Amino acid sequence: MSSLPQQIPSTFTRMVGCKYPIIAGPMFLVSDVDLVVATSETGGVGGMPSLNWRTTEEFRTAVQAVKKRTQKPFAVNLIVNQSNPRQEADLEVCVQEKVPMIITSLGNPKTVIQAMHQVGGKIFCDVTDLKYAEKVEGLGADGVIAVSSGAGGHAGPISPFVLIPYLKKHLKIPIVAAGGISTGEQIAAAMTLGASAVQMGTRFIASTEAHVEENYKNAILKSDPEDIMLTKKISGTNLAVIKTPYIEKLGTELGIVEANLLKNPKLKKYVKMARIWIGSQKLKNAILGPTYKEVWSAGQGVGLIEDISSVKEIMNRLVHEYVTAMERNKEMLQALSHTGP
Ligand SMILES: Cc1cc2nc3c(=O)[nH]c(=O)nc-3n(C[C@H](O)[C@H](O)[C@H](O)COP(=O)(O)O)c2cc1C
């Protein structure tokens, strides 16, 4: 492999202060201190959901552990809707510990934006459509994570080929592309479409630093994009999972009783919370230990992942592939300039 560039400059890397425009996306029950530190130390930004720790105090200890092991920027994911009873307390930890970057999911990020700007943090919000993206831009978000179709976790409905340039056309703040990205060529494509960084989840599950059940990693290697299906049976909204015998048995749609209860304004909050609790227990069992109830979230990018490597090897390869793709583009540009009338 030829020598790698010291950095890939973009609006995102300048704003956040990292070398490469690559975030290892926060992943429920997957992203732990080792994965975050490894990503940030190799030039990207490691992300971790605060809810990966059982209590706010355990979350604080994890943030302090990351800060002890790296001086580089990292990100915390906060869920900011009413399903998360810890949002205020976890935000307080982020403020006190001066977390460099926050990724918000769902809800209204206004309080997070105001509080984190006081301590110099950058706030990026997960978005799946323009309406919500414009809302968070209006609230002062520093950027958006454009979660498109094909993503692991809760995928959006819009193709990245449309979502990235569509958001770019209407927003002034930087866009981070997320969904189905596993290679450096795809990073080059996302940047060409107008993204200033990418967020990748599934690729980093198949890394030596991800402490998840080996069968989960092997399922990612073996799966094709056709094996990824969306089910509402885990969290109440579409979650991208690998097709396993258990998932096929579980099905994809909510039962009639639950769907009706979700229409009841008084009960829907509790029904949602119960579904999320049951679903997270299922995920936990499948991610952390062998079980026949295989619930493994992953995106369509599984089709481009062939090995379990260290985060350093993955990062080096991504950067190398990115550079190769850009060189190819340069050759295409040169060829264009030689085809005159
Ligand atoms: C197992 C898994 C868990 C995830 N958990 C979260 C989460 O807790 N919060 C969040 O904002 N995104 C979550 N995501 C989304 C990722 O941060 C990232 O946006 C997504 O994985 C990108 O798509 P890709 O997996 O196709 O690369 C999760 C993704 C996966 C695969």
XYZ file of C-alpha atoms and ligand atoms in Angstrom:
372
model
C 0.000 0.000 0.000
C 1.488 3.390 -0.993
C 1.882 5.997 1.748
C -1.379 7.369 3.068
C -2.263 11.061 3.120
C -1.774 12.712 6.510
C -5.341 13.946 6.293
C -8.391 14.220 4.078
C -9.487 17.820 4.525
C -13.203 18.663 4.494
C -15.580 21.047 6.256
C -16.217 18.247 8.744
C -12.571 17.468 9.548
C -11.824 21.171 10.018
C -14.867 21.672 12.244
C -14.308 18.624 14.442
C -10.521 18.528 14.303
C -9.944 14.953 13.061
C -7.704 13.625 10.253
C -10.217 11.633 8.229
C -13.917 12.347 7.559
C -14.986 8.975 8.947
C -17.188 8.400 11.993
C -17.593 4.922 13.475
C -21.310 5.402 14.130
C -22.645 5.015 17.659
C -24.129 1.514 17.930
C -26.423 0.319 20.695
C -24.695 -2.465 22.678
C -21.807 -2.589 20.187
C -19.751 0.614 20.572
C -17.670 0.429 23.711
C -14.611 2.301 24.943
C -12.144 0.139 22.925
C -13.922 0.717 19.595
C -14.296 4.460 20.224
C -10.649 4.926 21.233
C -9.362 2.804 18.319
C -11.363 4.848 15.780
C -10.412 8.241 17.172
C -6.750 7.255 17.568
C -6.550 6.162 13.918
C -7.838 9.503 12.637
C -11.629 9.077 12.529
C -14.238 9.863 15.176
C -15.472 7.055 17.445
C -19.132 7.300 18.432
C -20.880 5.785 21.462
C -24.520 5.883 22.610
C -24.821 7.021 26.254
C -27.401 4.264 26.785
C -24.750 1.574 26.270
C -24.071 2.030 29.981
C -26.652 0.937 32.541
C -26.563 4.156 34.564
C -25.526 7.762 34.052
C -22.612 7.249 36.465
C -21.340 4.249 34.467
C -21.672 6.375 31.318
C -19.600 9.137 32.988
C -16.898 6.589 33.862
C -16.841 5.427 30.220
C -16.441 9.014 28.922
C -13.587 9.563 31.366
C -11.978 6.286 30.239
C -12.116 7.431 26.591
C -10.586 10.802 27.522
C -7.759 9.080 29.400
C -6.880 6.958 26.371
C -7.186 9.532 23.590
C -6.821 13.286 23.184
C -8.584 13.065 19.811
C -12.236 13.991 19.163
C -14.960 11.424 19.853
C -18.766 11.542 19.822
C -21.602 10.637 22.191
C -25.073 9.765 20.912
C -28.012 11.085 22.939
C -31.592 10.061 22.258
C -33.600 13.236 22.798
C -37.205 12.085 22.750
C -39.416 11.024 25.653
C -38.463 7.331 25.350
C -35.168 8.234 27.075
C -35.641 9.102 30.745
C -31.883 9.763 31.118
C -31.517 12.515 28.541
C -31.070 15.382 31.004
C -28.654 13.536 33.277
C -26.550 12.175 30.381
C -26.428 15.641 28.779
C -25.150 17.035 32.062
C -22.274 14.510 31.929
C -21.472 15.567 28.336
C -21.395 19.226 29.389
C -19.240 18.575 32.465
C -16.840 16.333 30.551
C -16.810 18.725 27.538
C -17.559 15.944 25.034
C -16.262 17.235 21.655
C -19.150 16.013 19.484
C -22.754 14.974 20.099
C -24.955 13.003 17.724
C -28.638 13.359 18.564
C -31.359 10.912 17.554
C -35.105 11.598 17.345
C -36.974 14.336 19.228
C -36.004 17.976 19.658
C -32.268 18.683 20.035
C -32.673 22.347 21.114
C -31.568 21.871 24.749
C -28.576 19.766 23.693
C -27.477 22.334 21.089
C -27.683 25.237 23.532
C -25.951 23.400 26.394
C -23.141 21.879 24.309
C -22.378 25.110 22.432
C -21.569 26.684 25.814
C -18.662 24.225 26.175
C -17.526 24.226 22.528
C -19.149 20.914 21.509
C -20.350 20.291 17.949
C -23.827 18.870 17.471
C -24.809 16.693 14.545
C -28.379 15.389 14.315
C -29.545 12.124 12.724
C -32.025 13.005 9.965
C -33.855 10.947 7.354
C -35.715 13.701 5.470
C -35.509 17.406 4.579
C -38.255 18.663 6.917
C -36.497 17.499 10.061
C -33.076 18.504 8.667
C -34.319 22.086 8.158
C -35.767 22.066 11.661
C -32.445 21.132 13.304
C -30.532 23.580 11.118
C -32.938 26.282 12.333
C -32.241 25.241 15.932
C -28.508 25.784 15.414
C -27.193 22.257 14.751
C -23.637 22.208 13.368
C -24.418 19.438 10.886
C -26.695 16.552 10.006
C -26.147 12.816 9.664
C -28.106 11.813 6.559
C -29.321 8.318 7.431
C -30.396 6.752 4.153
C -31.921 3.500 2.990
C -29.599 0.524 3.265
C -28.278 1.645 6.669
C -27.784 -0.614 9.670
C -29.815 0.281 12.765
C -32.908 2.365 11.994
C -32.548 2.946 8.263
C -34.126 5.928 6.535
C -36.452 5.550 3.537
C -34.516 7.626 0.939
C -31.686 6.416 -1.313
C -28.298 7.998 -0.492
C -28.007 8.909 -4.191
C -30.929 11.282 -3.643
C -30.764 12.159 0.053
C -27.214 13.582 0.063
C -27.564 16.002 -2.908
C -31.163 16.834 -1.870
C -30.051 17.919 1.607
C -27.008 19.637 0.138
C -29.251 21.724 -2.107
C -31.318 23.018 0.807
C -28.972 23.187 3.819
C -25.995 25.354 4.669
C -24.571 23.072 7.374
C -22.336 20.065 6.551
C -23.830 16.689 5.718
C -22.472 13.346 6.919
C -23.585 10.435 4.732
C -24.694 7.245 6.523
C -26.007 3.975 5.190
C -24.448 1.062 3.327
C -20.932 2.523 3.215
C -18.194 -0.076 3.683
C -15.425 1.013 1.282
C -13.267 4.022 0.413
C -14.750 4.173 -3.104
C -18.149 4.732 -1.509
C -16.672 7.481 0.675
C -15.381 9.178 -2.501
C -18.855 8.805 -4.049
C -20.568 10.288 -0.975
C -18.147 13.237 -0.948
C -18.745 13.754 -4.682
C -22.479 13.938 -3.976
C -21.890 16.708 -1.438
C -21.201 14.983 1.885
C -18.304 16.291 3.955
C -17.914 13.041 5.943
C -19.380 9.561 6.297
C -20.705 7.587 9.241
C -20.219 3.826 9.073
C -21.636 1.245 11.447
C -21.761 -2.270 10.008
C -18.139 -2.190 8.720
C -16.878 -1.521 12.246
C -18.871 -4.388 13.796
C -16.608 -6.725 11.795
C -13.522 -5.376 13.575
C -11.348 -6.990 16.213
C -12.113 -4.143 18.627
C -15.894 -4.709 18.531
C -16.672 -6.935 21.501
C -19.683 -8.766 20.119
C -20.557 -12.432 19.653
C -18.316 -14.037 16.957
C -21.397 -15.486 15.205
C -22.638 -11.902 14.651
C -19.354 -10.895 12.966
C -19.360 -14.088 10.869
C -22.974 -13.453 9.823
C -21.888 -10.039 8.496
C -19.131 -11.687 6.424
C -21.505 -14.335 5.057
C -24.477 -12.075 4.315
C -25.435 -10.466 1.031
C -27.404 -7.217 0.653
C -30.426 -9.400 -0.184
C -30.249 -10.859 3.341
C -30.995 -7.519 5.033
C -34.629 -7.081 6.014
C -36.571 -4.455 7.933
C -38.603 -5.470 10.964
C -40.766 -3.454 13.340
C -40.821 -6.328 15.808
C -37.771 -5.172 17.811
C -38.169 -1.440 18.474
C -41.582 -0.631 16.992
C -40.050 1.103 13.932
C -38.120 -0.369 11.016
C -34.830 -1.888 12.167
C -32.445 -3.363 9.566
C -31.506 -6.919 10.540
C -29.830 -9.930 8.978
C -32.346 -12.536 7.860
C -32.008 -15.450 10.302
C -34.445 -18.301 11.007
C -35.473 -16.507 14.222
C -36.199 -13.210 12.421
C -38.181 -15.035 9.742
C -40.289 -16.620 12.479
C -40.667 -13.307 14.340
C -41.921 -11.479 11.217
C -41.714 -7.833 10.236
C -45.008 -6.133 11.144
C -46.554 -5.376 14.543
C -49.645 -7.388 15.553
C -53.101 -5.783 15.237
C -53.518 -5.305 19.009
C -50.204 -3.473 19.394
C -50.750 -1.387 16.245
C -54.147 -0.287 17.638
C -52.731 0.480 21.088
C -50.123 2.698 19.375
C -52.979 4.799 17.986
C -54.232 5.523 21.521
C -52.803 8.929 22.588
C -52.803 8.009 26.297
C -51.289 4.546 25.950
C -48.887 4.870 23.013
C -45.948 6.142 25.112
C -46.126 3.063 27.386
C -46.646 0.628 24.517
C -43.590 2.077 22.757
C -41.492 1.881 25.917
C -42.512 -1.751 26.523
C -41.650 -2.676 22.913
C -38.244 -0.942 23.159
C -37.478 -2.715 26.457
C -38.413 -6.166 25.121
C -36.534 -5.492 21.863
C -33.396 -4.312 23.633
C -33.344 -7.509 25.738
C -33.532 -9.549 22.519
C -30.711 -7.495 20.965
C -28.602 -7.800 24.092
C -28.905 -11.594 24.215
C -27.993 -11.914 20.533
C -25.144 -9.401 20.526
C -23.395 -10.481 23.689
C -23.808 -14.248 23.773
C -24.669 -17.247 21.634
C -28.425 -17.792 21.303
C -30.707 -19.286 18.677
C -32.736 -16.035 18.849
C -30.431 -14.305 16.389
C -31.316 -10.596 16.173
C -28.369 -8.932 14.473
C -28.723 -5.411 13.113
C -26.665 -4.634 9.993
C -26.938 -2.621 6.778
C -26.774 -3.578 3.106
C -23.036 -2.793 3.161
C -22.575 -6.399 4.442
C -22.189 -7.339 0.774
C -18.864 -5.478 0.623
C -17.340 -6.765 3.876
C -15.087 -9.802 3.608
C -12.852 -9.799 6.649
C -12.633 -9.083 10.346
C -9.724 -6.676 10.777
C -8.408 -4.230 13.332
C -9.818 -0.701 13.204
C -6.369 0.513 12.123
C -6.319 -1.860 9.144
C -9.887 -0.899 8.209
C -9.114 2.810 8.434
C -5.900 2.490 6.375
C -7.725 0.509 3.714
C -10.599 3.016 3.562
C -8.186 5.908 3.099
C -6.184 3.982 0.479
C -9.355 3.079 -1.458
C -10.548 6.689 -1.221
C -7.286 7.972 -2.680
C -7.341 5.336 -5.457
C -10.916 6.315 -6.366
C -9.984 10.002 -6.473
C -6.968 9.244 -8.674
C -9.258 7.346 -11.035
C -11.555 10.374 -11.148
C -8.553 12.545 -11.970
C -7.648 10.251 -14.875
C -11.234 10.438 -16.096
C -11.054 14.236 -15.901
C -7.793 14.286 -17.856
C -9.254 11.959 -20.477
C -12.206 14.365 -20.747
C -9.958 17.336 -21.412
C -8.268 15.473 -24.293
C -11.478 14.641 -26.124
C -11.945 17.880 -28.054
C -13.981 18.377 -31.218
C -26.088 -2.622 15.558
C -26.348 -1.169 15.302
C -26.755 -0.362 16.344
C -26.966 1.007 16.121
N -27.308 1.805 17.184
C -27.428 3.159 17.005
C -27.688 4.009 18.107
O -27.839 3.567 19.245
N -27.760 5.350 17.864
C -27.590 5.890 16.616
O -27.665 7.116 16.447
N -27.342 5.091 15.551
C -27.241 3.754 15.722
N -26.930 2.948 14.659
C -26.666 3.579 13.335
C -25.161 3.822 13.118
O -24.663 4.790 14.002
C -24.892 4.263 11.665
O -25.563 5.459 11.356
C -25.325 3.202 10.664
O -24.866 1.936 11.102
C -24.767 3.488 9.275
O -25.164 2.500 8.391
P -24.243 1.206 8.019
O -24.397 0.256 9.175
O -24.905 0.691 6.783
O -22.844 1.664 7.838
C -26.775 1.569 14.842
C -26.363 0.729 13.791
C -26.153 -0.625 14.006
C -25.700 -1.492 12.870
